[in-house]
mmCIF file of C-alpha atoms in Angstrom:
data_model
loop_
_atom_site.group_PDB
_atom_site.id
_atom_site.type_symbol
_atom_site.label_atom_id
_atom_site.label_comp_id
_atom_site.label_asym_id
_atom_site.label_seq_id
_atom_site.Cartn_x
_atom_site.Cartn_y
_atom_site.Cartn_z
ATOM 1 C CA UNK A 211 0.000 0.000 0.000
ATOM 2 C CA UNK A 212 1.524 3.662 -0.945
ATOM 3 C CA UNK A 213 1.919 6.016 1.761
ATOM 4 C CA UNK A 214 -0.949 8.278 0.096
ATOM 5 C CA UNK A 215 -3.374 5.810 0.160
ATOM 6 C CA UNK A 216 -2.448 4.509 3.685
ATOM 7 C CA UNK A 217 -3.137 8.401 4.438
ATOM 8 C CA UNK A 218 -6.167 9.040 2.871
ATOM 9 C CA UNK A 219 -7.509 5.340 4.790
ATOM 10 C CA UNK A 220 -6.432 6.777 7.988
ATOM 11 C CA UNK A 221 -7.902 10.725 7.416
ATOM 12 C CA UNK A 222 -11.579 8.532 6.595
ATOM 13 C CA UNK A 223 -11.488 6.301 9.733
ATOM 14 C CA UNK A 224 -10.776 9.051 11.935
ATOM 15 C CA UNK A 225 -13.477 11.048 10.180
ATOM 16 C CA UNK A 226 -15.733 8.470 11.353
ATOM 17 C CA UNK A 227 -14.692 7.773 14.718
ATOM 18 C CA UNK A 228 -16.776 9.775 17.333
ATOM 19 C CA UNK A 229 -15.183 12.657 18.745
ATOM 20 C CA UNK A 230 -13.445 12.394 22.313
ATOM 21 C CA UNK A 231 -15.083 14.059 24.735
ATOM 22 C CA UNK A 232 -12.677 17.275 26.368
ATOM 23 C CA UNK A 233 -11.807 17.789 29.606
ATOM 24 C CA UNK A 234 -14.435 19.288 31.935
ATOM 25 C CA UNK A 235 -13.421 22.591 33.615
ATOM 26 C CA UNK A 236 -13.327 23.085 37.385
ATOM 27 C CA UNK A 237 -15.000 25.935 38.790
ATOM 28 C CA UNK A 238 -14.280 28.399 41.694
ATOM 29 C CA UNK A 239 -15.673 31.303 43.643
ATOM 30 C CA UNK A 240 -13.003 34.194 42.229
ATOM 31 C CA UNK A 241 -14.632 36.976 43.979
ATOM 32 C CA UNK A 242 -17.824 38.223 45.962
ATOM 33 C CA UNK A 243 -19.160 41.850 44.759
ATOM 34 C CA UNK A 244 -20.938 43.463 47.625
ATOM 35 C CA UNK A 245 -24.398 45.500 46.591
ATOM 36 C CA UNK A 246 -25.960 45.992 49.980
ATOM 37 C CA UNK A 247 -29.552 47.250 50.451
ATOM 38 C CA UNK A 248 -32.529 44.867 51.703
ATOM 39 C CA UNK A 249 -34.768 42.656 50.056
ATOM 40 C CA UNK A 250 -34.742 39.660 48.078
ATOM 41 C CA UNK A 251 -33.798 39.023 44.288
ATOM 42 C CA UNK A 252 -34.740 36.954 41.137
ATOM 43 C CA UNK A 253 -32.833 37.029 37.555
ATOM 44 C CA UNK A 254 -29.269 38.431 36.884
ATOM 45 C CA UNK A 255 -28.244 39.824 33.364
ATOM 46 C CA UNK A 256 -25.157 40.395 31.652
ATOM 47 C CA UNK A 257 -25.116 42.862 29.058
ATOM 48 C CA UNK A 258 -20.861 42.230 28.014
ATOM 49 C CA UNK A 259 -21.161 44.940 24.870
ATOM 50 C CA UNK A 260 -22.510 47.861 27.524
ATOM 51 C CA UNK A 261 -19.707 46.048 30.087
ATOM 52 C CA UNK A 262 -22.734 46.263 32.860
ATOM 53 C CA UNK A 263 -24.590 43.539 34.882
ATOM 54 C CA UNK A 264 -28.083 43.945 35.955
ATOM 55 C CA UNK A 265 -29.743 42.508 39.277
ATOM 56 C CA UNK A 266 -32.975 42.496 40.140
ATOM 57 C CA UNK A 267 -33.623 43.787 43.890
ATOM 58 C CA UNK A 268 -36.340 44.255 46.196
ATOM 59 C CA UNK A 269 -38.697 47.127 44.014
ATOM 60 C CA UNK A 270 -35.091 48.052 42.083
ATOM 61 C CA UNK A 271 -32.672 46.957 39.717
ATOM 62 C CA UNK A 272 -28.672 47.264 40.354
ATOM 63 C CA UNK A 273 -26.677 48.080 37.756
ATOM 64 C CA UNK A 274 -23.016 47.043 38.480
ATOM 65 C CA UNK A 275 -19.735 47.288 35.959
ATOM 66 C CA UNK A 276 -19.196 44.092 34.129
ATOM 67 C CA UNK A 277 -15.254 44.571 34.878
ATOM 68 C CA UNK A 278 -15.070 45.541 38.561
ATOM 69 C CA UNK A 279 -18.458 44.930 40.485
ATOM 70 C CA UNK A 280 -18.956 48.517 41.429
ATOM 71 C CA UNK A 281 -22.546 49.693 41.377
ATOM 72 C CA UNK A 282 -22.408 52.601 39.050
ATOM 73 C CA UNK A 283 -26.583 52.511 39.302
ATOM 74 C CA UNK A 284 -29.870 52.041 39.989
ATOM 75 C CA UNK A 285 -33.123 51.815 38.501
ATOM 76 C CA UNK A 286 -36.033 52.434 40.692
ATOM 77 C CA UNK A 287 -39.332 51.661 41.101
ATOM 78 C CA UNK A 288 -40.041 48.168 39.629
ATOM 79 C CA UNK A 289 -42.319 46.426 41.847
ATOM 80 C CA UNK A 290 -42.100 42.968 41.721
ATOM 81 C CA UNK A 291 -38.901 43.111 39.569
ATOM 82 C CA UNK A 292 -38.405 39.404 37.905
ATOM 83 C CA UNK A 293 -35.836 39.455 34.431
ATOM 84 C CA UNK A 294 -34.238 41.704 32.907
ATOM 85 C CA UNK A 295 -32.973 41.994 28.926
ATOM 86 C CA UNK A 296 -31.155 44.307 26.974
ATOM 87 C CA UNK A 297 -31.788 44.159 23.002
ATOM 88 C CA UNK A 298 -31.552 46.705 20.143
ATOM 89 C CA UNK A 299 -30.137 49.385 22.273
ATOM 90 C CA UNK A 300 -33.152 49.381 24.848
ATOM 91 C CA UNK A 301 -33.693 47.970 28.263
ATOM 92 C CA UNK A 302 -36.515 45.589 29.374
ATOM 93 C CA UNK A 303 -37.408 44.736 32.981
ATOM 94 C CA UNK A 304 -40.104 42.867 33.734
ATOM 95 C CA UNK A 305 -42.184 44.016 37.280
ATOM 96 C CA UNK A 306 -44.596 41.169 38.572
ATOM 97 C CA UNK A 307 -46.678 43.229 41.018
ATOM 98 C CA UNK A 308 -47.647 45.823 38.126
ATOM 99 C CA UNK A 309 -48.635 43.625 35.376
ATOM 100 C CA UNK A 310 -45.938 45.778 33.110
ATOM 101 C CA UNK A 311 -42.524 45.902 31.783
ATOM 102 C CA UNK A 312 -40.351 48.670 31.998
ATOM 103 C CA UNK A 313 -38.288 49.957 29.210
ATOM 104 C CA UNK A 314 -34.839 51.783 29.615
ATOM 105 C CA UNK A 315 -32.201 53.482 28.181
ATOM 106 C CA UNK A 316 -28.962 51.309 29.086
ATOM 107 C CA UNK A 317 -26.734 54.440 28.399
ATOM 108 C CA UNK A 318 -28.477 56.557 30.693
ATOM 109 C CA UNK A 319 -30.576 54.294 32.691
ATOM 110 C CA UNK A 320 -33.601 56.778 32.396
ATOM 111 C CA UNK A 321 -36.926 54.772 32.264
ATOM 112 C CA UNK A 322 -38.518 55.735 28.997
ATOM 113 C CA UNK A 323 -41.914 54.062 28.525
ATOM 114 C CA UNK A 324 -43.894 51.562 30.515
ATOM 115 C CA UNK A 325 -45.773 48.632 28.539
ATOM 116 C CA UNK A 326 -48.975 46.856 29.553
ATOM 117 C CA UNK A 327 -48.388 42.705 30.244
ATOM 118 C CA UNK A 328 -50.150 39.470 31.095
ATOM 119 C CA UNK A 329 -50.425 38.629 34.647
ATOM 120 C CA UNK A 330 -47.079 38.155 37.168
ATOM 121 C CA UNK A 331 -44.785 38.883 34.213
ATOM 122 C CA UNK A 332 -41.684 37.070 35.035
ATOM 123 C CA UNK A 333 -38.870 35.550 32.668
ATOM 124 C CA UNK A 334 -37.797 37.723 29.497
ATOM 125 C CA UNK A 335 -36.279 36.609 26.502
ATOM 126 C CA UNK A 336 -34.395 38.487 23.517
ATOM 127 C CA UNK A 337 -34.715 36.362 20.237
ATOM 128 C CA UNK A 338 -32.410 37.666 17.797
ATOM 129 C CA UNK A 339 -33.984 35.981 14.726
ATOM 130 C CA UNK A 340 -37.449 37.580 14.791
ATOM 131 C CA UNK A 341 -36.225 40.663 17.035
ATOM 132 C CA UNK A 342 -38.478 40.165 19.393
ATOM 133 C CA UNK A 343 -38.587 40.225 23.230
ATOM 134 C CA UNK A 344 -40.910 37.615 24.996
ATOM 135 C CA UNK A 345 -42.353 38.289 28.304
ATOM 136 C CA UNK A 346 -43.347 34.834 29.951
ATOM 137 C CA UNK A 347 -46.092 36.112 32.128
ATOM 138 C CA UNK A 348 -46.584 33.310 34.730
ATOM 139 C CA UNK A 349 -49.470 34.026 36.360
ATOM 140 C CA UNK A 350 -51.679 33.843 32.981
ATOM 141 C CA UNK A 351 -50.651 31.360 30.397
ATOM 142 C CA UNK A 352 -49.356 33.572 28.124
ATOM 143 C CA UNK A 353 -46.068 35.055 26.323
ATOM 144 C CA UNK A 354 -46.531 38.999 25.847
ATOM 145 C CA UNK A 355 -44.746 40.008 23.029
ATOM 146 C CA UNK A 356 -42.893 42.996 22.213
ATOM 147 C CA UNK A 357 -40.485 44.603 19.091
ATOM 148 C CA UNK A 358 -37.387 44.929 20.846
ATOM 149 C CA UNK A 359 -36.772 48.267 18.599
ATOM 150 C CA UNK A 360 -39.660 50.011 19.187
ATOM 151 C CA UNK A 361 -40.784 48.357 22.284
ATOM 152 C CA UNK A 362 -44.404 47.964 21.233
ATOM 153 C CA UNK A 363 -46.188 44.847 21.503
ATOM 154 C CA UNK A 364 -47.227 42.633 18.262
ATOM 155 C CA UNK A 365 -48.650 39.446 19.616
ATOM 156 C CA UNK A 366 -49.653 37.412 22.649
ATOM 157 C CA UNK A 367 -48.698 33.973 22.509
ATOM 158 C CA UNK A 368 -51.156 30.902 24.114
ATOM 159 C CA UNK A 369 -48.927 28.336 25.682
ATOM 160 C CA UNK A 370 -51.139 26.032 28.094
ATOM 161 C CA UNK A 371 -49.442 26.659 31.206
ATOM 162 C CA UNK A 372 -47.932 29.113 33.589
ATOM 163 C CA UNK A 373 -44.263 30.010 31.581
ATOM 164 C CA UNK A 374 -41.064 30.266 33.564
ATOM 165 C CA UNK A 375 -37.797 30.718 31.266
ATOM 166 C CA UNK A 376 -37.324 29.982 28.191
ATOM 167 C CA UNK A 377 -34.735 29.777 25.226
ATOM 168 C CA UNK A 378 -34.307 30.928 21.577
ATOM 169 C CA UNK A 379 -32.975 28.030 19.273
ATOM 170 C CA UNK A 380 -32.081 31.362 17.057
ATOM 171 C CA UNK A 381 -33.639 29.970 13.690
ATOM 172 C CA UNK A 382 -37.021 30.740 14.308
ATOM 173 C CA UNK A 383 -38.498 28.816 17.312
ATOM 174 C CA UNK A 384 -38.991 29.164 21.292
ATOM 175 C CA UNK A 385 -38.786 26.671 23.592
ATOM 176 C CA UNK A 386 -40.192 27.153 27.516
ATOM 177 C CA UNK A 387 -40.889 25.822 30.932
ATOM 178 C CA UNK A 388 -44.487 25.220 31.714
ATOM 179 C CA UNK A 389 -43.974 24.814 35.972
ATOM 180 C CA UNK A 390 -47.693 23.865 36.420
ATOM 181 C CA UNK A 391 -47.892 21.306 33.498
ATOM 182 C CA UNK A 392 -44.348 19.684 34.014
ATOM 183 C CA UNK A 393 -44.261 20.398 30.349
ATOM 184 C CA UNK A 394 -41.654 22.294 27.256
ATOM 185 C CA UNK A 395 -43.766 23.687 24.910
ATOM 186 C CA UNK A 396 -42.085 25.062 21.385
ATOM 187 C CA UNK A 397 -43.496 27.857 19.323
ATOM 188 C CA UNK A 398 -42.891 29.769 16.019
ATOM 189 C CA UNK A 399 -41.211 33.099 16.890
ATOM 190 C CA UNK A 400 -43.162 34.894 14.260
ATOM 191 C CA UNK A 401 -46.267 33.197 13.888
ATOM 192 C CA UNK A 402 -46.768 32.333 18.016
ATOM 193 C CA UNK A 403 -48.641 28.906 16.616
ATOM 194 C CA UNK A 404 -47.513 25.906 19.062
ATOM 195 C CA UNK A 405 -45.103 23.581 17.220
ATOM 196 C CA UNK A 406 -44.520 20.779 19.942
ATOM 197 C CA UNK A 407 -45.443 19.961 23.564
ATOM 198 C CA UNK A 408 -43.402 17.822 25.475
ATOM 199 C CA UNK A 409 -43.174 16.292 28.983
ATOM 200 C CA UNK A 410 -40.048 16.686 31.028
ATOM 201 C CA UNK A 411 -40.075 13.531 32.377
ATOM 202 C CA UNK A 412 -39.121 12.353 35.533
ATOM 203 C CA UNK A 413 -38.553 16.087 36.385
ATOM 204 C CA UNK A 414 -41.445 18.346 38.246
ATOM 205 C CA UNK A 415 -41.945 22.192 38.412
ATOM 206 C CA UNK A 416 -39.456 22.887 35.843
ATOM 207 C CA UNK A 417 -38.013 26.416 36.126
ATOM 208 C CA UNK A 418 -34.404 27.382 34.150
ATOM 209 C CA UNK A 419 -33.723 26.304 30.381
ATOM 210 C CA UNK A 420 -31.492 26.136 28.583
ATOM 211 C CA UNK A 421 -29.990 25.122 24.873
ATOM 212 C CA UNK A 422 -27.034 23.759 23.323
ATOM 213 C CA UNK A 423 -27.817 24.992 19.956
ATOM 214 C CA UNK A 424 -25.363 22.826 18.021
ATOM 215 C CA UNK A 425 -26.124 19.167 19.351
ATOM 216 C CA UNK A 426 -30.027 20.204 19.879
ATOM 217 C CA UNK A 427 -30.179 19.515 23.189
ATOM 218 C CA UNK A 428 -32.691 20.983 26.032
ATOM 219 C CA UNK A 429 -30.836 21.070 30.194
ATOM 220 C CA UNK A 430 -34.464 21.766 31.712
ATOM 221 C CA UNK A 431 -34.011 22.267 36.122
ATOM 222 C CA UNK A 432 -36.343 20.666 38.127
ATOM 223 C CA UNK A 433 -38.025 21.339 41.740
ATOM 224 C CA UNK A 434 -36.868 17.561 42.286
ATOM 225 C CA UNK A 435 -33.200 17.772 42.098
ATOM 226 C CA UNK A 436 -33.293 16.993 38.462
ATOM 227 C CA UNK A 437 -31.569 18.399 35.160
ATOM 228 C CA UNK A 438 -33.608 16.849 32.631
ATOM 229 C CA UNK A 439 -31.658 16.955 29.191
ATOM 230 C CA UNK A 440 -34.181 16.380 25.836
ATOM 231 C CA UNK A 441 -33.581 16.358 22.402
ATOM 232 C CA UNK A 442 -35.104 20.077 20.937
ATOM 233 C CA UNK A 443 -36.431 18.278 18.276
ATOM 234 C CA UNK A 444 -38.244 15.474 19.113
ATOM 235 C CA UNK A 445 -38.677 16.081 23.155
ATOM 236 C CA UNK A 446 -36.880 12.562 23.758
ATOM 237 C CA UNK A 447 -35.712 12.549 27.209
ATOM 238 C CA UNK A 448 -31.913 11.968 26.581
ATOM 239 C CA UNK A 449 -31.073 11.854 30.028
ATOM 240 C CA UNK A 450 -31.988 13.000 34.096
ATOM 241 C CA UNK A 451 -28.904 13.739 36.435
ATOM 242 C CA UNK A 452 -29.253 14.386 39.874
ATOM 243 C CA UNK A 453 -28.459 18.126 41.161
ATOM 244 C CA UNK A 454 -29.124 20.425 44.213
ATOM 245 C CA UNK A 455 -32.434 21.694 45.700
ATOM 246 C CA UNK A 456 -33.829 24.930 45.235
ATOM 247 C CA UNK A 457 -33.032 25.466 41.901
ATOM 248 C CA UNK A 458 -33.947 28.241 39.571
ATOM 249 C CA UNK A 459 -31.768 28.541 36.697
ATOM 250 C CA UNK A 460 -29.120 27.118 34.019
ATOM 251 C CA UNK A 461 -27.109 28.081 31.571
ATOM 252 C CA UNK A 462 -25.183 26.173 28.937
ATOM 253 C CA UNK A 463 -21.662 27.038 27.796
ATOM 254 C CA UNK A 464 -21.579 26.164 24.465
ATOM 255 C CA UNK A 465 -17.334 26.937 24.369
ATOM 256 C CA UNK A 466 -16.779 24.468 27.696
ATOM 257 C CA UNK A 467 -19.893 22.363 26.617
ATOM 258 C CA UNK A 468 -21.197 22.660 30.276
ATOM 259 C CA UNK A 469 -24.532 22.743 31.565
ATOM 260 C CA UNK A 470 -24.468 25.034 35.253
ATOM 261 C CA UNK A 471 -27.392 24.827 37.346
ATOM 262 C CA UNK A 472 -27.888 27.423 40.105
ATOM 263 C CA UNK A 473 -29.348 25.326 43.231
ATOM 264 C CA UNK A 474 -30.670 27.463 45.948
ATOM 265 C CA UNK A 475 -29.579 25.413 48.676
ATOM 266 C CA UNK A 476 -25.952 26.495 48.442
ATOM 267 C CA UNK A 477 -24.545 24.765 45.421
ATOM 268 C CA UNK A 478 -23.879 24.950 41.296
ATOM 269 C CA UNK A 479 -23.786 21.627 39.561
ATOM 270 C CA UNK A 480 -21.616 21.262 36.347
ATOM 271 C CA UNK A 481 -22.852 18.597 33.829
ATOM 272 C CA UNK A 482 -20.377 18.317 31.198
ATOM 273 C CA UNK A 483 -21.511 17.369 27.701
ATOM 274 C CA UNK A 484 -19.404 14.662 26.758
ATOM 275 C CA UNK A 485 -21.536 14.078 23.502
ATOM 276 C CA UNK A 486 -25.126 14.556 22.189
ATOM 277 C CA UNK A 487 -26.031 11.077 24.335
ATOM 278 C CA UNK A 488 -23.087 10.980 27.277
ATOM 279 C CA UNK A 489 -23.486 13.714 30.072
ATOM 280 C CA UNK A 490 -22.527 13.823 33.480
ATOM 281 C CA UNK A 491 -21.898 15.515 36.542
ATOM 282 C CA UNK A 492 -18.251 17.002 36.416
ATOM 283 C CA UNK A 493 -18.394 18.765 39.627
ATOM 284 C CA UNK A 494 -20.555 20.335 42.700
ATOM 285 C CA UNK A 495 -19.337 23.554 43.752
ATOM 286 C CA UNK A 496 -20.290 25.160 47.174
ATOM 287 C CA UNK A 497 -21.798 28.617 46.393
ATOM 288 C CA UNK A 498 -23.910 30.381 49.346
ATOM 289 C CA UNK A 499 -27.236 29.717 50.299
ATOM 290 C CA UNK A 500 -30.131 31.360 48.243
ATOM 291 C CA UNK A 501 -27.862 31.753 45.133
ATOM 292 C CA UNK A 502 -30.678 30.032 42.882
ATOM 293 C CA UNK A 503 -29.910 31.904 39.831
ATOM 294 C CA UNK A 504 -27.092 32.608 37.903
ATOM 295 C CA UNK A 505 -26.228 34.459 34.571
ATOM 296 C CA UNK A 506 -23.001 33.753 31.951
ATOM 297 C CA UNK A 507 -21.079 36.122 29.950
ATOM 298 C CA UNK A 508 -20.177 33.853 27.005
ATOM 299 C CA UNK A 509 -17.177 36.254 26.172
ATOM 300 C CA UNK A 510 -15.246 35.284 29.261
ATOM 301 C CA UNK A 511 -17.446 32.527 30.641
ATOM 302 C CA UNK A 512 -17.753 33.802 34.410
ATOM 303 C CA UNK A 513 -20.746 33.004 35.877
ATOM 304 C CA UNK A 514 -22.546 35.556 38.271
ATOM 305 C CA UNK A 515 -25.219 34.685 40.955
ATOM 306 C CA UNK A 516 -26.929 36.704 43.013
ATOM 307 C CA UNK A 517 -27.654 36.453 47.378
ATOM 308 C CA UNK A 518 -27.738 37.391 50.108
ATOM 309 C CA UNK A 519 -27.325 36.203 53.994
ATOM 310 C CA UNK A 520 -30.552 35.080 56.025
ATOM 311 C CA UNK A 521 -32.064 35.818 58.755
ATOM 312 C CA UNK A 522 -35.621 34.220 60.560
ATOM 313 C CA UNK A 523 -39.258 34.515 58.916
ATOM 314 C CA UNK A 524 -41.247 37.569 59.875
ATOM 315 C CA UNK A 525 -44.513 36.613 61.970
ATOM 316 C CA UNK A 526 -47.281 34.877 59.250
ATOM 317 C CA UNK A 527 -50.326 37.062 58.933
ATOM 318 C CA UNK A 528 -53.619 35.947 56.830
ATOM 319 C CA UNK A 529 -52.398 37.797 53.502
ATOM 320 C CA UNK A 530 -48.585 36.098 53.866
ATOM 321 C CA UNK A 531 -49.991 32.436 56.128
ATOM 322 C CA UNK A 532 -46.231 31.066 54.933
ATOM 323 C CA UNK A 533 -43.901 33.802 55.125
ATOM 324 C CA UNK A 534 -39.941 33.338 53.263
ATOM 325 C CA UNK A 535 -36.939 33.893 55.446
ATOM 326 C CA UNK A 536 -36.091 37.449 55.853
ATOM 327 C CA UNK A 537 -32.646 38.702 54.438
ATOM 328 C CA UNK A 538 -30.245 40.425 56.003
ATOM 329 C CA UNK A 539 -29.773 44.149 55.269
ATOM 330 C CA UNK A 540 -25.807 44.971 53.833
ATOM 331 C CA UNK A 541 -25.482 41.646 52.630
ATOM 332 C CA UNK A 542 -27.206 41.439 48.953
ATOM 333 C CA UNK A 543 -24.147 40.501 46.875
ATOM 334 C CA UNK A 544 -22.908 38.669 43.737
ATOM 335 C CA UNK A 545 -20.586 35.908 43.310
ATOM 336 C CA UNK A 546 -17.916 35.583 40.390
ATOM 337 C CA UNK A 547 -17.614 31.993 39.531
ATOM 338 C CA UNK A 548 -14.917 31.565 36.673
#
């Protein structure tokens, strides 16, 4: 056999072979940015081109600098403040005791319009194929939706179920979390028309989602300790791996080919990606308690989760029978992970 051929034989079988899966990266707290102020928190945004992270607060949002933590602002008045999303130069927060969302100007933080939404708007979502920002309102069934250039809305879309997050596959179609109905429903981005309903499987209350766009795969987080991981076009559970409690959000990394869950009860779990069908859990990393959700800047991939220390529940009243732990005032803060 020539040496060409023997080449060209040996180029075609390794073509074929399945790729080995990389190493898994190992995570660490880097640094804790302190916010301070009282009250407790939901979603975290990173916005790397403005070089700013937003946290939701109490009836505020903090505005911090992507590159050193310091709190350069704050925008006020948003009751009920859930997600927030910046698209097409504008600013979206979401405000669950007002039935609205707030737009903004990211440059100067000024609030420029306020926009009508379902009931308990919570998750946002900026889908850069159809340019539109989807407000996942859970306390209807619906998805309010808005032009993320103009802000106006242009649709409301039915999805069966009280929404929590949800993910853009970026070609035309939106996956999300239906807590009540243990469910992932998929719709057009343009037309809002339902393409698939799917169950989640062994998992319950599903809250974060997220995608790994190339393989087609679905990391949905579970009230029952469970990352369920289904194929985005079919809804096949692939697989169900066992994480912490309390969790409220994920992220995928599609450059480390990690899936991060954000577990309230004082933990992040790392599921590494070892191919479309092998995943696994690379590592458990001790966070703090109450840091349930988490946000990734894909440039650098840090991770940044929001909490706070805890202190005991206020007295339960008829309006609030089952009151949440109080938090302790000065220590609202955000851990680096990297």
């Amino acid at each position: 056999m020539t040496q060409p051929l023997l080449s060209i034989l040996l180029l075609g079988a390794l073509a074929g072979a399945p790729a080995q899966p990389g190493p898994a990266p190992t995570y660490r707290v880097a640094t804790t940015w302190p916010v301070g102020g009282e009250g407790g928190w939901d979603y975290i945004s990173v916005d790397h081109a403005g070089g700013r992270v937003y946290v939701s607060h109490a009836t505020q949002v903090e505005v911090l600098d992507l590159a050193s933590g310091r709190k350069v602002g704050t925008i006020p008045s948003t009751a009920g403040v859930r997600g927030i999303v910046v698209a097409q130069g504008r600013g979206y927060i979401s405000c669950g005791r007002t039935n609205t969302v707030i737009e903004f100007d990211p440059k100067t933080l000024a609030v420029t319009a306020t926009v009508p939404a379902g009931t308990k708007p919570d998750a946002l979502l900026y889908d850069e194929f159809s340019k539109r920002v989807f407000v996942f309102n859970n306390g209807a069934t619906t998805a309010t939706v808005l032009d993320a250039a103009t802000g106006q809305p242009v649709g409301t879309a039915e999805l069966g179920g009280a929404p929590e997050a949800g993910v853009s596959d970026g070609k035309g179609t939106v996956f999300v979390n239906l807590e009540d109905k243990n469910e992932i429903v998929a719709f057009d981005a343009k037309t809002l028309k339902e393409k698939h309903r799917w169950p989640v499987g062994p998992g319950e209350e599903p809250s974060g989602l997220a995608l790994d766009r190339a393989h087609r795969r679905l990391f949905s987080v579970c009230a029952n300790e469970k990352m369920v991981v289904l194929d985005a076009d079919n809804g096949k559970v692939v697989n169900a791996l066992l994480i912490g409690s309390g969790v409220d959000g994920v992220v995928f990394d599609e450059g480390r080919q990690v899936a991060v869950s954000s577990n309230g009860s004082g933990t992040v779990t790392v599921v590494h990606e070892d191919g479309p069908e092998a995943f696994r859990v690379a590592q458990t990393l001790a966070t703090a308690r109450g840091a349930r959700t988490l946000a990734i800047d894909e440039a650098t991939h840090r991770l940044y989760l929001p909490t706070a220390d805890f202190g005991p529940a206020p007295a339960p009243t008829p309006a609030v029978p089952h009151p949440r732990l109080s938090t302790v005032p000065n220590t609202f803060r955000v851990l680096v992970v990297e």
